[in-house]
């Protein structure tokens, strides 16, 4: 029999420490929806997404009711749209169809307006990437991601240069909403095919037809556990591992149940600590609990490395398949501790860049002045991609050059939170970015 | 389906009677009870079997929540599997 203490512990985690399952994401292959015309492709996509994901929200709520553990988001990811529309064009029409599907089935985001161009762009992929700003401006729930580099391929600097332009245009086209288009656009290196988290989720071509991937969370639970730890850093790491195990078990259970009830394949559990902007749900506050006055100060990267590693070690045994991004997330606008540190000027972009070398994922939800040039944005993307490519990990940039604003902050509301506009070094890198071509793969990519 | 009913609140007369009564009315069978007082707080968990009940899980859950409000304690019902998953290797 379960003990009283075990029941109380679980319920305390939920009520006082915001334990939740952050997302159930259904990955749906659109490969069998490709038709001779984009109109027919859209019709097939609509029918398939509704048929497969129509009950996603209902099932998520059912499981949340039965377990007493909230499931915050139910989402859908699809095959990169650039592949689906390669022959017909009309990608924006597909984006509109996906948006309609998302609204009809009641999911807040649908991901996969994506292209994988880590080695090079085909003409249709280049055209697709140029369509991203329009697709983000004319839809509400569609998310986009582009993979511009990998450890095996190096960094496609032509795509990096183009993405600087695309981000600026997306910021302009969604200027009446704080340039929110950029909050739904991720530039990856080493993108993964089974990521359940938005805005970077897409359904890889190596995946089964319909797959359930689950992202767990629970920074508040980790922080609360550390409040009682008086010992050294080994004890800190051990405590995090135990908590991560329990959190991840919840994810495993939810993933198994959701897959069974929806007739989908169990994909992976993403071992992540994903913050939200509410108090008590912050990754930054865990680092501060370990012993920092403020996140962003010296010691931050080391604390984050300890946290990230302990979360993985605790979580790996708890699930049958680990995947996605798996690590602590550090999206600035979605974490109250990060927001405060950035507003105080303690947390700077340069420190965040260092942090991305040892955690998941990258420079995430960072607002910068609206006059930041496209070349500087491309330089920022190239730096971040280099960290990912050389360290054989996923990195990403989700940066918002807020149109018409140089300072202050921009409030997106909800989970996207409030982003303080952070200063960025504007030293010119146009010559570097304009060279184009490909940065060769690092020497240790040659493992065969 | 097996579930755990947990009841937490200030101790008073009749808590067990009223919770058991409500479960009986919903054809929910109580298989095991464990109860203690923690700093004046009444804390009880009941292992129950829902297989004979004709009600949906959410209906049972709503009825127990209502009852909790009437008595002035917090009553939750959750699938037993989630606790097994979290706390047992």
Coordinates of C-alpha atoms in Angstrom, one line a residue:
Chain A
X1 CA 0.0 0.0 0.0
X2 CA 1.1 3.5 -0.8
X3 CA 2.0 5.4 2.4
X4 CA 0.4 8.6 3.6
X5 CA 3.7 10.4 3.3
X6 CA 4.1 9.4 -0.3
X7 CA 0.6 10.7 -1.2
X8 CA 1.2 13.9 0.7
X9 CA 4.6 14.5 -0.9
X10 CA 3.1 14.1 -4.4
X11 CA 0.2 16.5 -3.6
X12 CA 2.5 19.0 -2.0
X13 CA 4.7 19.0 -5.1
X14 CA 1.6 19.8 -7.2
X15 CA 0.0 22.4 -5.0
X16 CA 2.9 24.3 -3.5
X17 CA 5.7 23.6 -6.0
X18 CA 4.0 23.7 -9.4
X19 CA 4.8 20.2 -10.4
X20 CA 3.2 19.6 -13.7
X21 CA 3.7 17.9 -17.0
X22 CA 4.6 20.8 -19.3
X23 CA 3.5 19.3 -22.6
X24 CA 2.1 16.3 -24.3
X25 CA 3.1 16.8 -27.9
X26 CA 1.7 14.6 -30.7
X27 CA 4.0 14.3 -33.6
X28 CA 2.2 13.6 -36.9
X29 CA 3.8 12.7 -40.2
X30 CA 2.5 14.6 -43.1
X31 CA 4.5 12.7 -45.7
X32 CA 1.4 10.8 -46.9
X33 CA -0.5 14.1 -47.3
X34 CA 1.7 15.3 -50.3
X35 CA -0.5 15.8 -53.4
X36 CA -0.3 17.3 -56.9
X37 CA -1.6 20.6 -55.8
X38 CA -1.2 22.6 -52.5
X39 CA -5.0 22.8 -52.2
X40 CA -5.3 19.0 -52.1
X41 CA -2.2 18.7 -49.8
X42 CA -3.9 21.2 -47.4
X43 CA -7.2 19.2 -47.5
X44 CA -5.3 16.0 -46.6
X45 CA -3.3 17.7 -43.9
X46 CA -6.5 19.1 -42.3
X47 CA -8.2 15.7 -42.3
X48 CA -5.2 13.8 -40.9
X49 CA -4.4 16.3 -38.1
X50 CA -8.0 16.4 -37.0
X51 CA -8.4 12.6 -37.2
X52 CA -5.2 11.9 -35.2
X53 CA -5.1 14.8 -32.7
X54 CA -8.9 15.5 -32.4
X55 CA -9.0 13.9 -28.9
X56 CA -5.5 15.1 -27.7
X57 CA -6.9 17.9 -25.5
X58 CA -9.7 15.7 -24.1
X59 CA -7.3 12.8 -23.3
X60 CA -4.8 15.2 -21.7
X61 CA -7.5 16.6 -19.4
X62 CA -8.7 13.1 -18.6
X63 CA -5.2 12.0 -17.5
X64 CA -4.7 15.2 -15.5
X65 CA -8.0 14.6 -13.7
X66 CA -7.1 11.0 -12.8
X67 CA -3.6 11.7 -11.6
X68 CA -4.2 15.1 -10.0
X69 CA -1.2 16.4 -11.9
X70 CA -1.8 19.3 -14.3
X71 CA -0.8 18.9 -17.9
X72 CA -0.2 22.5 -19.0
X73 CA 0.0 22.2 -22.7
X74 CA -1.2 19.9 -25.4
X75 CA 0.5 20.5 -28.7
X76 CA 1.1 19.1 -32.2
X77 CA 4.2 18.9 -34.3
X78 CA 4.3 18.0 -37.9
X79 CA 6.9 17.0 -40.6
X80 CA 8.9 20.0 -41.8
X81 CA 6.6 21.8 -44.1
X82 CA 9.5 22.6 -46.5
X83 CA 9.5 18.9 -47.4
X84 CA 5.8 18.7 -47.8
X85 CA 5.6 21.7 -50.2
X86 CA 8.8 21.0 -52.1
X87 CA 7.1 20.2 -55.4
X88 CA 4.0 22.4 -55.2
X89 CA 5.1 25.5 -53.2
X90 CA 2.3 27.3 -51.3
X91 CA 3.8 26.8 -47.9
X92 CA 1.9 29.8 -46.4
X93 CA -1.3 28.1 -47.4
X94 CA -0.2 25.0 -45.4
X95 CA 0.6 27.3 -42.4
X96 CA -2.9 28.7 -42.5
X97 CA -4.3 25.1 -42.6
X98 CA -2.2 24.1 -39.6
X99 CA -3.4 27.2 -37.8
X100 CA -7.0 26.3 -38.5
X101 CA -6.3 22.7 -37.2
X102 CA -4.7 24.0 -34.0
X103 CA -7.7 26.2 -33.3
X104 CA -10.2 23.5 -34.0
X105 CA -8.6 20.9 -31.8
X106 CA -7.8 23.5 -29.1
X107 CA -4.0 23.3 -28.9
X108 CA -2.0 26.5 -28.3
X109 CA 0.8 25.8 -30.7
X110 CA 1.5 23.7 -33.7
X111 CA 5.1 23.3 -34.7
X112 CA 6.8 22.3 -37.9
X113 CA 6.9 25.2 -40.3
X114 CA 10.5 24.1 -40.6
X115 CA 13.4 23.4 -42.9
X116 CA 16.6 21.4 -42.3
X117 CA 19.4 23.2 -44.2
X118 CA 22.4 22.4 -42.1
X119 CA 24.5 21.6 -45.1
X120 CA 22.9 23.6 -47.9
X121 CA 19.6 25.1 -49.1
X122 CA 17.8 23.9 -52.2
X123 CA 16.0 26.7 -54.2
X124 CA 12.6 25.6 -52.7
X125 CA 14.0 25.6 -49.2
X126 CA 15.4 29.1 -49.7
X127 CA 12.0 30.2 -51.0
X128 CA 10.3 28.5 -48.0
X129 CA 12.6 30.2 -45.5
X130 CA 11.8 33.6 -47.0
X131 CA 8.1 32.8 -46.5
X132 CA 8.5 32.4 -42.7
X133 CA 7.7 36.0 -41.7
X134 CA 4.5 36.1 -43.7
X135 CA 3.5 32.6 -42.3
X136 CA 4.1 33.8 -38.7
X137 CA 2.3 37.1 -39.3
X138 CA -0.9 35.6 -40.8
X139 CA -1.3 32.8 -38.3
X140 CA -1.6 32.8 -34.5
X141 CA -0.4 29.3 -33.4
X142 CA 2.1 28.1 -36.0
X143 CA 5.7 27.8 -34.9
X144 CA 8.7 27.7 -37.1
X145 CA 12.2 26.4 -36.8
X146 CA 15.2 26.1 -39.1
X147 CA 18.3 23.9 -38.6
X148 CA 21.3 25.8 -39.8
X149 CA 24.2 23.6 -38.6
X150 CA 25.2 20.2 -37.3
X151 CA 28.3 18.6 -35.9
X152 CA 28.4 16.4 -39.0
X153 CA 27.8 19.1 -41.6
X154 CA 29.3 22.2 -40.0
X155 CA 27.4 25.6 -40.2
X156 CA 25.5 26.7 -43.3
X157 CA 26.4 30.4 -43.2
X158 CA 24.2 31.2 -46.2
X159 CA 21.3 30.1 -44.1
X160 CA 22.6 31.9 -41.1
X161 CA 22.8 35.2 -43.1
X162 CA 19.3 34.6 -44.5
X163 CA 17.9 34.0 -40.9
X164 CA 19.1 37.4 -39.7
X165 CA 17.0 39.0 -42.5
X166 CA 14.0 36.7 -41.7
X167 CA 14.0 37.5 -38.0
X168 CA 14.1 41.2 -38.8
X169 CA 11.2 40.9 -41.2
X170 CA 9.2 38.8 -38.8
X171 CA 9.7 41.4 -36.1
X172 CA 8.5 44.1 -38.6
X173 CA 5.4 42.2 -39.8
X174 CA 4.3 41.5 -36.2
X175 CA 5.2 44.9 -34.8
X176 CA 1.7 45.6 -33.5
X177 CA 2.1 42.7 -31.2
X178 CA 5.6 43.4 -29.8
X179 CA 7.2 41.5 -32.7
X180 CA 5.7 38.2 -31.4
X181 CA 6.5 36.5 -34.6
X182 CA 10.1 36.1 -33.5
X183 CA 8.9 34.4 -30.3
X184 CA 7.6 31.6 -32.5
X185 CA 10.8 31.2 -34.6
X186 CA 13.8 29.1 -33.5
X187 CA 17.2 28.8 -35.3
X188 CA 18.8 25.5 -34.4
X189 CA 22.1 23.8 -34.6
X190 CA 21.9 20.0 -34.1
X191 CA 18.1 20.1 -34.0
X192 CA 16.4 17.0 -32.7
X193 CA 13.5 15.2 -34.4
X194 CA 11.5 14.4 -31.3
X195 CA 11.5 17.6 -29.3
X196 CA 8.1 18.1 -27.6
X197 CA 8.8 21.8 -26.7
X198 CA 7.7 24.8 -28.7
X199 CA 8.6 26.8 -30.6
X200 CA 11.2 24.3 -31.9
X201 CA 9.1 21.1 -32.2
X202 CA 8.9 19.3 -35.5
X203 CA 8.2 15.7 -36.4
X204 CA 11.3 14.2 -37.9
X205 CA 11.2 12.1 -41.1
X206 CA 12.8 9.2 -39.2
X207 CA 9.8 9.0 -36.9
X208 CA 6.7 6.8 -36.9
X209 CA 3.4 8.1 -38.3
X210 CA 1.9 9.3 -35.0
X211 CA 4.0 9.7 -31.8
X212 CA 3.5 11.0 -28.3
X213 CA 6.4 12.9 -26.8
X214 CA 6.2 14.3 -23.3
X215 CA 8.1 17.2 -21.7
X216 CA 8.2 17.2 -17.9
X217 CA 8.9 20.1 -15.7
X218 CA 9.2 21.0 -12.1
X219 CA 11.8 23.7 -11.2
X220 CA 9.8 24.6 -8.1
X221 CA 10.0 21.0 -6.8
X222 CA 13.8 21.0 -7.2
X223 CA 14.1 24.4 -5.5
X224 CA 11.9 23.3 -2.6
X225 CA 14.0 20.2 -2.1
X226 CA 17.2 22.2 -2.1
X227 CA 15.9 24.5 0.6
X228 CA 16.5 21.8 3.2
X229 CA 20.0 20.9 1.9
X230 CA 22.8 22.3 4.2
X231 CA 25.5 20.0 2.9
X232 CA 28.1 20.3 0.1
X233 CA 27.6 20.2 -3.7
X234 CA 27.6 16.4 -3.9
X235 CA 24.6 16.4 -1.6
X236 CA 23.0 19.1 -3.8
X237 CA 23.5 17.0 -6.8
X238 CA 22.2 13.8 -5.1
X239 CA 19.1 15.7 -4.0
X240 CA 18.4 17.0 -7.5
X241 CA 18.8 13.5 -8.9
X242 CA 16.2 12.0 -6.6
X243 CA 13.7 14.8 -7.4
X244 CA 14.4 14.5 -11.1
X245 CA 13.7 10.8 -10.9
X246 CA 10.2 11.3 -9.4
X247 CA 9.3 14.2 -11.8
X248 CA 10.4 12.1 -14.8
X249 CA 8.3 9.1 -13.6
X250 CA 5.3 11.3 -13.8
X251 CA 6.2 12.1 -17.4
X252 CA 6.7 8.4 -18.2
X253 CA 3.3 7.5 -16.8
X254 CA 1.6 10.3 -18.7
X255 CA 3.4 9.5 -22.0
X256 CA 2.4 5.8 -21.7
X257 CA -1.2 6.6 -20.9
X258 CA -1.6 9.2 -23.5
X259 CA -0.1 7.0 -26.2
X260 CA -2.4 4.1 -25.3
X261 CA -5.5 6.2 -25.2
X262 CA -4.8 8.0 -28.4
X263 CA -3.6 5.0 -30.4
X264 CA -0.2 6.6 -30.9
X265 CA 3.3 5.4 -30.4
X266 CA 5.2 6.2 -27.3
X267 CA 8.1 8.4 -28.4
X268 CA 10.3 9.9 -25.7
X269 CA 10.2 11.7 -22.4
X270 CA 12.2 15.0 -22.5
X271 CA 13.9 15.4 -19.2
X272 CA 13.6 19.1 -18.8
X273 CA 13.2 21.7 -16.2
X274 CA 11.0 24.2 -18.0
X275 CA 10.2 27.4 -16.1
X276 CA 7.1 29.5 -16.4
X277 CA 6.9 33.2 -15.5
X278 CA 5.0 32.5 -12.3
X279 CA 6.7 32.8 -8.9
X280 CA 8.0 29.4 -7.7
X281 CA 8.5 28.0 -11.1
X282 CA 11.9 29.4 -12.0
X283 CA 15.2 27.7 -13.0
X284 CA 17.1 30.8 -12.0
X285 CA 15.8 30.5 -8.5
X286 CA 17.3 26.9 -8.3
X287 CA 20.7 28.4 -9.1
X288 CA 20.2 31.0 -6.5
X289 CA 19.2 28.4 -4.0
X290 CA 22.5 26.6 -4.6
X291 CA 24.2 29.8 -3.5
X292 CA 24.2 32.6 -6.0
X293 CA 23.1 36.1 -5.1
X294 CA 21.7 36.4 -8.6
X295 CA 21.7 34.4 -11.7
X296 CA 24.2 35.9 -14.1
X297 CA 26.9 36.4 -11.6
X298 CA 30.2 34.4 -11.4
X299 CA 29.4 30.8 -10.5
X300 CA 26.2 30.7 -12.7
X301 CA 27.6 28.4 -15.4
X302 CA 29.0 26.0 -12.8
X303 CA 25.7 25.8 -10.9
X304 CA 23.8 25.3 -14.1
X305 CA 26.2 22.5 -15.2
X306 CA 25.6 20.7 -11.9
X307 CA 21.9 21.1 -12.2
X308 CA 21.7 20.0 -15.8
X309 CA 23.8 16.9 -15.2
X310 CA 21.9 15.9 -12.1
X311 CA 18.5 16.3 -13.8
X312 CA 19.7 13.9 -16.6
X313 CA 21.2 11.4 -14.2
X314 CA 18.0 11.3 -12.1
X315 CA 15.7 11.2 -15.1
X316 CA 17.4 8.6 -17.3
X317 CA 16.5 5.7 -15.1
X318 CA 13.0 6.9 -14.8
X319 CA 12.0 6.6 -18.4
X320 CA 12.2 4.0 -21.1
X321 CA 13.2 6.4 -23.8
X322 CA 14.9 9.7 -23.2
X323 CA 14.9 12.3 -26.0
X324 CA 14.1 15.8 -27.1
X325 CA 16.3 18.4 -25.6
X326 CA 16.6 17.1 -22.1
X327 CA 18.1 19.7 -19.8
X328 CA 17.4 22.8 -17.9
X329 CA 15.8 25.5 -20.1
X330 CA 16.8 29.2 -19.7
X331 CA 14.3 31.2 -21.6
X332 CA 14.7 34.7 -20.2
X333 CA 11.2 36.0 -20.7
X334 CA 9.6 32.8 -19.3
X335 CA 11.5 32.7 -16.0
X336 CA 10.8 35.3 -13.3
X337 CA 14.3 34.9 -11.8
X338 CA 15.9 35.5 -15.2
X339 CA 13.6 38.5 -15.9
X340 CA 14.6 40.1 -12.6
X341 CA 18.3 39.4 -13.1
X342 CA 18.2 40.9 -16.6
X343 CA 16.3 43.9 -15.4
X344 CA 19.0 44.5 -12.7
X345 CA 21.6 44.2 -15.4
X346 CA 23.3 41.3 -13.7
X347 CA 22.4 38.8 -16.4
X348 CA 23.8 39.7 -19.8
X349 CA 23.7 38.1 -23.2
X350 CA 27.3 37.1 -23.0
X351 CA 26.7 35.1 -19.8
X352 CA 23.7 33.5 -21.3
X353 CA 25.8 32.4 -24.2
X354 CA 28.2 30.7 -21.9
X355 CA 25.3 29.0 -20.1
X356 CA 24.1 27.6 -23.4
X357 CA 27.3 25.6 -23.7
X358 CA 26.3 23.3 -20.9
X359 CA 22.5 23.3 -20.8
X360 CA 19.5 22.9 -23.1
X361 CA 19.1 24.8 -25.3
X362 CA 20.3 28.2 -26.3
X363 CA 19.7 31.9 -26.3
X364 CA 16.0 31.7 -25.7
X365 CA 13.3 34.3 -25.6
X366 CA 15.8 37.2 -25.5
X367 CA 14.5 40.6 -26.5
X368 CA 17.1 43.0 -28.1
X369 CA 16.8 46.6 -29.3
X370 CA 14.8 47.0 -32.4
X371 CA 17.6 48.7 -34.3
X372 CA 19.9 45.6 -34.0
X373 CA 21.0 44.9 -37.5
X374 CA 20.3 41.7 -39.4
X375 CA 24.1 41.1 -39.7
X376 CA 24.5 41.3 -35.9
X377 CA 21.6 38.8 -35.5
X378 CA 23.3 36.5 -38.0
X379 CA 26.6 36.9 -36.0
X380 CA 24.7 35.9 -32.8
X381 CA 23.2 32.9 -34.6
X382 CA 26.6 31.8 -35.9
X383 CA 28.2 32.1 -32.4
X384 CA 25.4 30.0 -30.9
X385 CA 25.5 27.4 -33.7
X386 CA 29.3 27.2 -33.2
X387 CA 28.8 26.3 -29.6
X388 CA 26.4 23.5 -30.5
X389 CA 28.3 22.2 -33.5
X390 CA 31.7 22.0 -31.6
X391 CA 30.2 20.6 -28.4
X392 CA 28.0 18.1 -30.2
X393 CA 24.9 19.4 -28.6
X394 CA 21.7 21.2 -29.6
X395 CA 21.8 25.0 -29.4
X396 CA 19.3 27.5 -30.6
X397 CA 18.5 31.2 -30.9
X398 CA 15.1 32.6 -30.3
X399 CA 15.7 36.3 -30.3
X400 CA 13.2 39.2 -30.6
X401 CA 14.5 42.5 -32.0
X402 CA 11.5 44.4 -30.8
X403 CA 10.4 46.8 -33.6
X404 CA 10.5 50.4 -32.7
X405 CA 11.8 49.8 -29.1
X406 CA 15.3 50.3 -27.8
X407 CA 14.8 49.7 -24.1
X408 CA 12.2 48.7 -21.5
X409 CA 10.4 45.4 -22.0
X410 CA 7.9 43.7 -24.1
X411 CA 5.0 41.6 -22.6
X412 CA 3.7 38.7 -24.6
X413 CA 1.5 37.4 -21.9
X414 CA 0.9 33.8 -21.0
X415 CA 3.7 31.3 -21.1
X416 CA 5.8 33.5 -23.4
X417 CA 6.1 36.0 -20.5
X418 CA 7.8 39.4 -20.3
X419 CA 11.1 40.0 -22.0
X420 CA 13.3 42.9 -20.8
X421 CA 15.1 44.4 -23.8
X422 CA 18.8 43.4 -23.3
X423 CA 21.7 45.4 -24.6
X424 CA 23.7 43.6 -27.4
X425 CA 27.2 44.4 -28.7
X426 CA 26.6 46.1 -32.0
X427 CA 30.2 45.8 -33.3
X428 CA 29.9 45.2 -37.0
X429 CA 30.4 41.6 -38.4
X430 CA 29.0 42.3 -41.9
X431 CA 32.2 41.2 -43.6
X432 CA 32.2 37.8 -41.8
X433 CA 28.5 37.2 -42.3
X434 CA 28.6 38.2 -46.0
X435 CA 31.3 35.7 -46.9
X436 CA 28.6 33.0 -46.8
X437 CA 29.5 29.4 -47.6
X438 CA 29.9 26.8 -45.0
X439 CA 32.0 26.6 -41.8
X440 CA 33.5 23.1 -42.0
X441 CA 32.5 20.4 -39.5
X442 CA 34.8 20.1 -36.5
X443 CA 37.5 17.5 -36.5
X444 CA 35.8 15.2 -34.0
X445 CA 32.7 14.9 -36.3
X446 CA 34.9 12.4 -38.2
X447 CA 34.3 9.4 -35.9
X448 CA 33.8 6.6 -38.4
Chain B
X1 CA -9.3 1.0 -11.6
X2 CA -7.7 1.4 -8.3
X3 CA -7.5 4.9 -6.8
X4 CA -6.3 6.6 -3.7
X5 CA -8.7 8.9 -1.8
X6 CA -6.8 11.4 0.4
X7 CA -8.5 13.4 3.1
X8 CA -6.6 16.2 4.8
X9 CA -8.1 18.8 7.2
X10 CA -8.8 19.8 10.8
X11 CA -10.0 16.9 12.8
X12 CA -13.7 16.7 13.6
X13 CA -16.4 14.0 14.2
X14 CA -17.7 12.0 11.3
X15 CA -15.1 12.5 8.6
X16 CA -14.6 8.8 8.0
X17 CA -18.3 8.1 8.2
X18 CA -19.3 10.7 5.6
X19 CA -16.5 9.9 3.2
X20 CA -17.2 6.2 3.4
X21 CA -20.9 6.9 3.0
X22 CA -20.4 8.9 -0.2
X23 CA -18.1 6.2 -1.6
X24 CA -20.8 3.6 -0.8
X25 CA -23.4 5.6 -2.6
X26 CA -21.2 5.7 -5.7
X27 CA -20.5 2.0 -5.6
X28 CA -16.9 2.5 -4.8
X29 CA -15.4 -0.2 -2.7
X30 CA -12.9 0.7 0.1
X31 CA -10.1 -1.9 0.2
X32 CA -7.7 -0.4 2.8
X33 CA -7.6 2.6 5.1
X34 CA -4.6 4.3 6.7
X35 CA -5.1 7.3 9.0
X36 CA -3.2 9.5 11.3
X37 CA -3.2 12.8 13.1
X38 CA -0.4 15.2 12.1
X39 CA -0.3 18.3 14.3
X40 CA -4.1 18.4 14.8
X41 CA -4.6 17.7 11.2
X42 CA -6.6 14.6 10.3
X43 CA -4.9 12.8 7.4
X44 CA -6.4 9.7 5.8
X45 CA -5.7 7.8 2.7
X46 CA -8.1 5.1 1.4
X47 CA -7.3 2.6 -1.3
X48 CA -10.5 2.2 -3.4
X49 CA -11.7 0.1 -6.3
X50 CA -13.8 1.9 -8.9
X51 CA -14.6 -1.0 -11.1
X52 CA -18.2 -1.5 -9.8
X53 CA -19.1 2.2 -10.1
X54 CA -21.1 3.3 -13.0
X55 CA -19.9 6.9 -12.6
X56 CA -17.0 8.4 -14.6
X57 CA -13.8 9.3 -12.7
X58 CA -14.5 13.0 -13.0
X59 CA -18.0 12.6 -11.6
X60 CA -16.6 10.7 -8.5
X61 CA -13.9 13.3 -8.2
X62 CA -16.4 16.2 -8.4
X63 CA -18.7 14.6 -5.8
X64 CA -15.8 14.1 -3.4
X65 CA -14.6 17.7 -3.9
X66 CA -18.1 18.9 -3.0
X67 CA -18.3 16.7 0.0
X68 CA -14.9 18.1 1.1
X69 CA -16.3 21.6 1.0
X70 CA -19.3 20.6 3.0
X71 CA -17.2 19.0 5.7
X72 CA -14.4 21.6 5.6
X73 CA -11.6 19.2 4.6
X74 CA -9.7 18.6 1.4
X75 CA -10.6 15.4 -0.4
X76 CA -8.9 14.3 -3.6
X77 CA -9.1 11.1 -5.6
X78 CA -6.2 10.1 -7.8
X79 CA -5.2 7.0 -9.8
X80 CA -3.2 4.7 -7.6
X81 CA -0.8 4.1 -10.5
X82 CA 0.7 7.6 -10.4
X83 CA 1.9 7.0 -6.8
X84 CA 3.2 3.6 -7.6
X85 CA 5.0 5.1 -10.6
X86 CA 6.5 7.9 -8.7
X87 CA 7.5 6.3 -5.4
X88 CA 8.2 2.6 -6.2
X89 CA 11.1 1.3 -8.3

